[in-house]
C-alpha positions as a printed NumPy array, in Angstrom:
array([[235.572, 291.98 , -16.279],
       [233.728, 294.414, -13.784],
       [236.58 , 296.536, -13.563],
       [236.528, 297.867, -17.016],
       [233.271, 299.772, -16.108],
       [235.16 , 301.444, -13.351],
       [238.351, 302.252, -15.542],
       [236.991, 303.159, -18.913],
       [233.074, 303.722, -19.591],
       [232.925, 307.485, -18.74 ],
       [230.248, 309.972, -19.696],
       [231.149, 313.799, -20.531],
       [228.723, 315.616, -18.072],
       [229.383, 319.466, -18.293],
       [232.149, 321.905, -18.602],
       [233.376, 323.7  , -15.304],
       [235.71 , 326.695, -15.515],
       [236.537, 325.761, -18.948],
       [237.288, 321.818, -18.258],
       [235.111, 318.974, -19.204],
       [233.982, 316.725, -15.98 ],
       [233.453, 312.921, -15.902],
       [231.932, 310.369, -13.861],
       [231.343, 306.668, -14.447],
       [228.278, 305.665, -16.386],
       [225.576, 303.348, -15.974],
       [226.204, 300.27 , -13.372],
       [227.861, 301.241, -10.113],
       [230.301, 297.912,  -9.755],
       [232.958, 298.126,  -7.466],
       [236.323, 296.131,  -7.793],
       [236.392, 292.827,  -6.197],
       [239.806, 293.258,  -4.808],
       [241.406, 296.19 ,  -3.846],
       [244.47 , 297.773,  -1.786],
       [245.461, 301.168,  -1.463],
       [248.854, 302.312,  -2.302],
       [251.025, 305.003,  -3.912],
       [251.14 , 302.956,  -7.088],
       [248.224, 300.981,  -8.137],
       [248.08 , 298.271, -10.664],
       [244.902, 297.058, -12.225],
       [243.813, 293.484, -12.713],
       [240.788, 292.714, -15.174],
       [239.661, 289.013, -14.742],
       [236.331, 287.022, -15.405],
       [235.449, 285.55 , -12.192],
       [232.327, 284.068, -13.674],
       [231.943, 282.013, -16.797],
       [228.202, 282.935, -17.813],
       [226.275, 286.138, -17.665],
       [222.679, 286.195, -16.5  ],
       [220.222, 287.412, -19.148],
       [219.125, 290.972, -18.983],
       [216.683, 293.209, -20.844],
       [217.683, 293.031, -24.351],
       [215.607, 295.809, -25.703],
       [218.509, 298.358, -25.121],
       [215.729, 300.982, -24.045],
       [216.224, 300.747, -20.2  ],
       [219.144, 300.52 , -18.123],
       [220.025, 296.925, -17.626],
       [221.341, 297.478, -13.804],
       [224.477, 295.813, -12.376],
       [225.821, 293.238, -14.581],
       [224.923, 289.619, -13.131],
       [226.973, 286.368, -13.786],
       [226.993, 282.882, -12.457],
       [229.337, 279.982, -12.584],
       [232.241, 281.164, -10.329],
       [235.645, 280.011, -11.793],
       [238.134, 279.248,  -8.973],
       [241.02 , 279.555, -11.304],
       [240.322, 283.   , -12.318],
       [239.643, 284.123,  -8.932],
       [243.098, 282.322,  -8.297],
       [244.955, 284.367, -10.629],
       [243.486, 287.688,  -8.966],
       [244.365, 286.777,  -5.499],
       [247.868, 286.02 ,  -6.607],
       [248.299, 289.252,  -7.873],
       [246.767, 290.855,  -4.957],
       [246.95 , 294.673,  -6.025],
       [243.951, 296.054,  -7.648],
       [242.839, 299.131,  -8.704],
       [239.768, 300.994,  -7.494],
       [238.419, 304.077,  -9.523],
       [236.893, 306.862,  -7.473],
       [233.246, 307.032,  -8.584],
       [233.033, 310.509,  -7.859],
       [233.256, 313.287, -10.571],
       [236.702, 314.298, -11.942],
       [238.534, 315.425, -14.477],
       [238.204, 313.563, -18.121],
       [242.022, 314.263, -18.741],
       [242.837, 311.524, -15.98 ],
       [240.632, 308.565, -15.785],
       [242.417, 307.08 , -12.821],
       [245.596, 306.707, -11.077],
       [246.132, 303.201, -12.645],
       [249.681, 302.766, -13.988],
       [249.093, 299.465, -15.854],
       [246.751, 296.711, -16.181],
       [246.941, 292.933, -15.776],
       [244.543, 290.729, -17.86 ],
       [242.422, 289.618, -19.232],
       [242.442, 285.882, -19.693],
       [240.687, 285.12 , -23.   ],
       [241.818, 286.802, -26.355],
       [238.491, 288.068, -27.396],
       [237.857, 289.861, -24.052],
       [241.767, 291.146, -24.252],
       [241.239, 292.391, -27.484],
       [238.327, 294.923, -26.499],
       [240.548, 296.13 , -23.449],
       [243.522, 296.293, -25.31 ],
       [241.987, 298.224, -28.131],
       [240.197, 300.543, -25.826],
       [243.229, 301.299, -23.593],
       [245.745, 301.863, -26.123],
       [244.542, 305.307, -26.929],
       [245.14 , 306.361, -23.433],
       [248.611, 304.774, -23.415],
       [247.647, 302.367, -20.416],
       [249.981, 299.41 , -20.659],
       [247.963, 295.863, -20.606],
       [249.807, 292.786, -19.957],
       [248.019, 289.564, -20.521],
       [248.858, 286.381, -18.89 ],
       [246.832, 284.108, -21.125],
       [245.541, 285.894, -24.378],
       [247.656, 284.21 , -27.227],
       [245.94 , 285.414, -30.411],
       [248.312, 286.358, -32.821],
       [246.435, 289.283, -33.649],
       [247.143, 290.955, -30.523],
       [250.884, 291.502, -31.802],
       [249.519, 294.058, -34.184],
       [251.458, 297.226, -33.022],
       [248.96 , 299.709, -35.01 ],
       [246.021, 298.289, -33.469],
       [247.558, 297.32 , -29.951],
       [250.114, 300.058, -29.179],
       [250.086, 299.398, -25.452],
       [249.625, 295.651, -25.456],
       [252.228, 293.209, -23.704],
       [252.   , 289.614, -22.895],
       [253.898, 286.942, -20.839],
       [252.406, 284.096, -22.724],
       [253.655, 283.373, -26.324],
       [251.397, 284.308, -29.213],
       [249.574, 281.357, -31.14 ],
       [251.773, 282.129, -34.174],
       [254.197, 279.826, -32.91 ],
       [251.674, 277.512, -31.188],
       [250.128, 276.675, -34.232],
       [253.3  , 275.959, -36.408],
       [254.445, 273.67 , -33.381],
       [251.342, 271.888, -33.343],
       [251.735, 271.25 , -37.341],
       [255.332, 270.233, -36.876],
       [254.202, 267.759, -33.896],
       [251.571, 266.138, -36.038],
       [254.028, 265.693, -38.807],
       [256.813, 264.246, -36.338],
       [254.378, 261.533, -35.241],
       [253.307, 260.893, -39.063],
       [249.715, 261.678, -38.482],
       [249.109, 263.314, -41.945],
       [245.259, 262.845, -42.019],
       [243.454, 264.623, -39.275],
       [240.393, 266.126, -38.133],
       [240.19 , 269.841, -36.362],
       [238.055, 271.39 , -33.797],
       [238.355, 274.928, -32.684],
       [236.525, 277.082, -30.326],
       [234.476, 279.756, -32.218],
       [236.264, 282.804, -30.887],
       [239.452, 284.916, -31.663],
       [241.538, 282.471, -30.211],
       [240.389, 279.249, -31.899],
       [239.421, 280.737, -34.863],
       [242.982, 282.701, -35.463],
       [244.854, 279.767, -34.   ],
       [243.298, 276.981, -36.414],
       [243.763, 279.179, -39.285],
       [247.367, 279.433, -38.742],
       [247.609, 275.665, -37.886],
       [245.829, 274.705, -41.119],
       [248.211, 276.724, -43.124],
       [251.364, 275.264, -41.337],
       [249.824, 271.75 , -41.851],
       [249.389, 272.05 , -45.34 ],
       [253.147, 273.013, -45.716],
       [254.216, 270.223, -43.625],
       [252.11 , 267.641, -45.854],
       [249.063, 267.185, -43.311],
       [245.775, 266.876, -44.789],
       [242.72 , 267.992, -42.727],
       [239.378, 265.746, -43.025],
       [237.348, 268.282, -41.303],
       [237.239, 271.674, -39.4  ],
       [234.509, 272.416, -37.123],
       [233.865, 275.244, -34.574],
       [232.13 , 274.848, -31.079],
       [231.157, 277.34 , -28.222],
       [229.686, 276.821, -24.962],
       [226.554, 278.784, -25.697],
       [225.562, 276.66 , -28.765],
       [222.589, 274.453, -28.687],
       [223.156, 270.832, -27.912],
       [221.959, 270.058, -31.418],
       [225.315, 271.676, -32.534],
       [227.472, 269.586, -30.179],
       [225.682, 266.64 , -31.773],
       [226.212, 267.366, -34.988],
       [229.963, 267.481, -34.363],
       [230.032, 264.14 , -32.573],
       [228.144, 262.635, -35.85 ],
       [231.098, 264.473, -38.141],
       [233.828, 262.593, -35.413],
       [231.897, 259.147, -35.769],
       [231.701, 259.347, -39.358],
       [235.125, 260.795, -40.305],
       [238.239, 257.937, -41.023],
       [240.583, 260.044, -39.482],
       [241.816, 259.018, -36.022],
       [243.599, 261.815, -34.886],
       [242.187, 265.247, -33.662],
       [243.74 , 268.457, -33.311],
       [241.71 , 270.405, -30.993],
       [242.59 , 274.37 , -30.657],
       [239.936, 275.041, -28.227],
       [239.126, 276.469, -24.803],
       [238.709, 273.845, -22.053],
       [235.184, 275.168, -20.953],
       [233.71 , 274.45 , -24.768],
       [235.91 , 271.154, -25.319],
       [234.222, 269.869, -21.488],
       [230.882, 269.841, -23.368],
       [231.707, 268.291, -26.339],
       [233.882, 265.525, -24.82 ],
       [231.134, 264.555, -22.538],
       [228.755, 263.941, -25.497],
       [231.383, 262.109, -27.181],
       [231.364, 259.776, -24.035],
       [227.909, 259.366, -23.803],
       [228.007, 257.85 , -27.342],
       [231.074, 255.801, -26.533],
       [233.39 , 257.535, -28.976],
       [236.621, 256.491, -27.715],
       [239.997, 255.243, -28.962],
       [241.121, 258.66 , -30.853],
       [244.381, 260.479, -30.489],
       [243.987, 264.091, -29.389],
       [246.399, 266.674, -30.02 ],
       [245.668, 269.855, -28.041],
       [246.508, 273.509, -27.619],
       [247.489, 275.221, -24.361],
       [243.76 , 276.374, -23.775],
       [242.692, 272.934, -22.661],
       [245.597, 270.618, -22.689],
       [246.463, 271.288, -18.798],
       [243.073, 272.656, -17.859],
       [242.339, 270.865, -14.582],
       [238.914, 271.521, -14.396],
       [238.046, 269.204, -17.47 ],
       [240.564, 266.303, -16.309],
       [237.949, 263.928, -14.974],
       [237.84 , 260.135, -15.37 ],
       [234.698, 260.433, -17.587],
       [236.726, 262.884, -19.949],
       [239.916, 260.732, -19.764],
       [238.099, 257.609, -21.247],
       [237.862, 260.059, -24.499],
       [240.91 , 261.806, -24.415],
       [243.392, 259.349, -22.703],
       [247.127, 259.954, -24.182],
       [246.437, 263.34 , -25.443],
       [249.46 , 265.347, -26.108],
       [249.686, 268.978, -26.713],
       [251.662, 272.209, -25.824],
       [250.981, 274.122, -22.507],
       [252.763, 277.22 , -20.76 ],
       [255.888, 276.17 , -18.684],
       [254.906, 275.195, -15.152],
       [256.377, 276.704, -12.265],
       [256.908, 276.752,  -8.454],
       [256.424, 280.085,  -6.881],
       [257.55 , 280.076,  -3.29 ],
       [254.976, 280.979,  -0.374],
       [251.918, 280.989,  -3.006],
       [250.196, 277.998,  -1.822],
       [250.379, 279.109,   1.511],
       [249.016, 282.743,   0.65 ],
       [245.868, 281.249,  -0.895],
       [245.476, 278.85 ,   1.554],
       [245.486, 281.475,   4.503],
       [243.49 , 283.819,   2.504],
       [240.07 , 284.95 ,   4.363],
       [237.132, 286.943,   3.071],
       [236.201, 290.711,   3.511],
       [232.748, 292.047,   3.629],
       [234.264, 295.626,   2.922],
       [232.49 , 297.201,  -0.145],
       [234.994, 296.716,  -2.666],
       [236.794, 293.951,  -1.519],
       [234.78 , 291.071,  -1.459],
       [236.214, 288.701,  -4.148],
       [236.526, 285.834,  -1.834],
       [232.768, 285.908,  -0.409],
       [231.14 , 283.633,  -2.997],
       [233.916, 281.374,  -2.948],
       [233.94 , 281.105,   0.814],
       [230.006, 280.791,   1.087],
       [230.194, 277.779,  -1.575],
       [233.064, 276.157,  -0.109],
       [231.7  , 276.167,   3.467],
       [227.851, 276.187,   2.89 ],
       [227.115, 279.092,   4.71 ],
       [226.477, 282.842,   4.56 ],
       [228.562, 285.834,   5.261],
       [225.861, 288.103,   4.431],
       [223.799, 289.648,   7.482],
       [220.426, 288.1  ,   7.399],
       [217.388, 290.406,   7.263],
       [214.144, 289.722,   9.21 ],
       [212.503, 288.553,   6.001],
       [214.786, 285.873,   5.467],
       [215.818, 285.157,   9.321],
       [214.486, 281.514,   8.614],
       [216.804, 280.681,   5.922],
       [218.343, 277.179,   6.037],
       [221.869, 278.324,   5.337],
       [223.552, 279.106,   8.527],
       [225.847, 281.979,   9.022],
       [229.68 , 281.653,   8.804],
       [231.391, 280.825,  12.064],
       [234.654, 282.964,  11.065],
       [236.631, 279.928,  12.036],
       [236.529, 278.201,   8.696],
       [239.854, 277.721,   6.736],
       [240.663, 276.925,   3.294],
       [243.425, 274.67 ,   4.89 ],
       [240.744, 272.207,   5.767],
       [239.446, 271.952,   1.894],
       [240.257, 270.652,  -1.399],
       [239.022, 273.267,  -3.461],
       [240.687, 274.338,  -6.793],
       [241.317, 277.881,  -5.452],
       [244.222, 276.492,  -3.188],
       [245.721, 273.708,  -5.987],
       [249.009, 275.392,  -7.427],
       [250.208, 271.744,  -8.98 ],
       [249.653, 273.573, -12.377],
       [250.967, 277.179, -11.86 ],
       [251.749, 278.063, -15.546],
       [249.414, 280.8  , -15.853],
       [249.943, 281.967, -12.083],
       [253.621, 282.335, -13.188],
       [252.47 , 284.439, -16.146],
       [250.506, 286.559, -13.656],
       [253.663, 286.615, -11.52 ],
       [255.982, 287.753, -14.378],
       [253.538, 290.486, -15.527],
       [253.32 , 291.969, -11.99 ],
       [257.176, 291.848, -11.769],
       [257.653, 293.539, -15.281],
       [255.499, 296.329, -14.196],
       [257.415, 296.434, -11.356],
       [260.852, 296.754, -12.825],
       [259.494, 299.484, -15.346],
       [258.443, 301.547, -12.183],
       [261.632, 301.102, -10.64 ],
       [263.343, 302.379, -13.74 ],
       [261.124, 305.261, -13.939],
       [261.635, 306.13 , -10.511],
       [265.547, 305.564, -10.243],
       [266.079, 307.816, -13.45 ],
       [268.867, 310.291, -13.023],
       [268.244, 314.037, -14.072],
       [270.041, 314.777, -17.542],
       [270.063, 311.116, -18.282],
       [266.495, 310.41 , -18.894],
       [264.844, 308.934, -21.967],
       [262.37 , 311.465, -22.558],
       [262.554, 315.234, -24.363],
       [265.831, 317.055, -23.322],
       [267.131, 313.908, -21.282],
       [264.163, 314.549, -18.855],
       [262.782, 311.967, -16.423],
       [259.168, 311.259, -15.368],
       [257.897, 313.335, -12.418],
       [257.887, 310.987,  -9.697],
       [254.993, 312.544,  -8.038],
       [252.931, 312.53 , -11.113],
       [254.457, 309.829, -13.516],
       [252.357, 309.267, -16.623],
       [251.255, 305.71 , -18.152],
       [252.998, 306.485, -21.35 ],
       [256.193, 306.971, -19.266],
       [255.618, 303.353, -18.014],
       [254.71 , 302.04 , -21.359],
       [258.315, 303.302, -22.424],
       [260.016, 301.773, -19.724],
       [258.083, 298.455, -20.274],
       [259.937, 298.011, -23.475],
       [263.003, 298.353, -21.628],
       [262.26 , 295.557, -19.169],
       [265.019, 292.343, -18.939],
       [265.108, 290.804, -15.785],
       [265.533, 286.983, -14.536],
       [262.895, 285.659, -11.846],
       [263.864, 284.019,  -8.866],
       [263.369, 280.719, -10.546],
       [265.643, 281.555, -13.217],
       [263.24 , 282.684, -16.045],
       [264.166, 285.525, -18.125],
       [261.69 , 288.166, -18.703],
       [261.522, 290.609, -21.652],
       [259.274, 291.728, -24.689],
       [260.101, 291.817, -28.214],
       [259.254, 295.209, -30.498],
       [255.573, 293.434, -30.85 ],
       [255.286, 293.142, -27.044],
       [255.778, 289.398, -26.929],
       [258.091, 286.899, -24.852],
       [260.165, 284.296, -26.495],
       [257.86 , 281.529, -27.541],
       [258.707, 278.296, -25.141],
       [256.382, 275.56 , -24.197],
       [256.229, 272.447, -22.414],
       [254.827, 269.349, -24.101],
       [252.478, 267.447, -22.047],
       [250.958, 263.914, -22.003],
       [247.649, 262.965, -20.391],
       [248.491, 259.981, -18.367],
       [246.798, 258.228, -15.252],
       [248.642, 257.209, -11.865],
       [248.109, 254.407,  -9.903],
       [245.55 , 256.063,  -7.379],
       [243.333, 257.067, -10.675],
       [244.63 , 260.659, -10.351],
       [245.194, 262.222, -13.895],
       [248.477, 264.06 , -14.384],
       [249.954, 266.189, -17.139],
       [253.104, 264.72 , -17.831],
       [256.034, 266.815, -19.275],
       [257.579, 264.738, -22.082],
       [259.434, 267.408, -24.01 ],
       [259.951, 271.1  , -24.569],
       [259.485, 273.469, -27.582],
       [261.653, 276.883, -27.763],
       [261.297, 278.967, -31.064],
       [264.349, 280.55 , -30.109],
       [266.703, 277.743, -30.735],
       [267.254, 276.813, -34.406],
       [265.161, 274.007, -36.18 ],
       [266.771, 270.803, -36.05 ],
       [267.464, 269.33 , -39.639]])
């Protein structure tokens, strides 16, 4: 999220020689990863789950944004991209905010809505690997938005059909109180009614809710007569509720899940399994990306300003510090990192690519931009798509030109997936139907038991 400040928050300073001058306003965060190149792709990922509270008076500059709760999964998505944009913090022309040609991100729908809405007027393409809110298909509000994950419009309808297929016509409904959960659940409730499925209750939760709210939802579930729960939720929010259900021994219910949590490895613990064992739901298609695990395992941190994305992970994983100790803290109990540490010797979630569904979406987004740029640079004079059959200026290509070529992208990945976008910037809706199971060693697996393809005609 910090890259938003680098890319977008600008302040009109003065007019020099008739041209407005701009500079970034407020905080001075550097991008967490960067690599210089002729073509820059930006990436926006939320590495931390919880913001540290700041002065709420809005009368003083809150300073640098502080966050806590490192999310190795988000860090993994960004490192797999491995090409970030860094905005020059010096003064520059207001007519060109940065040399970024496209942006990949964000993970949540709510964050992506703000990013896509802001970048649209600048014609900067935004490709999300995980934002599924059907609202983002609105081309009027989000003219430069694309995604490599299907819209929830299809998932919600698929969930209703799944529930009807198993004869579960009396269900409860839980959602994350966000654009993702509220929008997805609204569509599910409409589809469920058409399928003849009745909903006993529909409640919303969010991670920042007081514990009292979660206990109220637990009480609703305990008093209900339905034995099936459809949860259109984010894994972080649902994890809190499941733990409260476990504490009160609320088990034996059939859970039906959306892709926001059904394969979220972080919540797949033995404690949670006791509550949601046997859960079924739709997930983004998994994939094997050759060389990715080796790349992640061999990653090493940098202490160069603007390229410190792995520092916190490294210090947490090995219990050491990469930051030089000042004389004041020379007696710190945390030892300095030796430089010989290796992620190959750890069992961190950062190197776990057993579920690479969202990683694969980042991969496809990156290649979609690459194919768009390839078409831009190989355009032949007199055969171009722009005014008077012209091509883009290779030395000074514009984001709106990249945007045009993204609408033309159509390619097949190395693992055989076709990638293209419809007129709304959406891919074909395909999902894996997965089931929570536990193997002989006690490890929880998300077993694929079927597939859903919205491009195929419905079975009679």
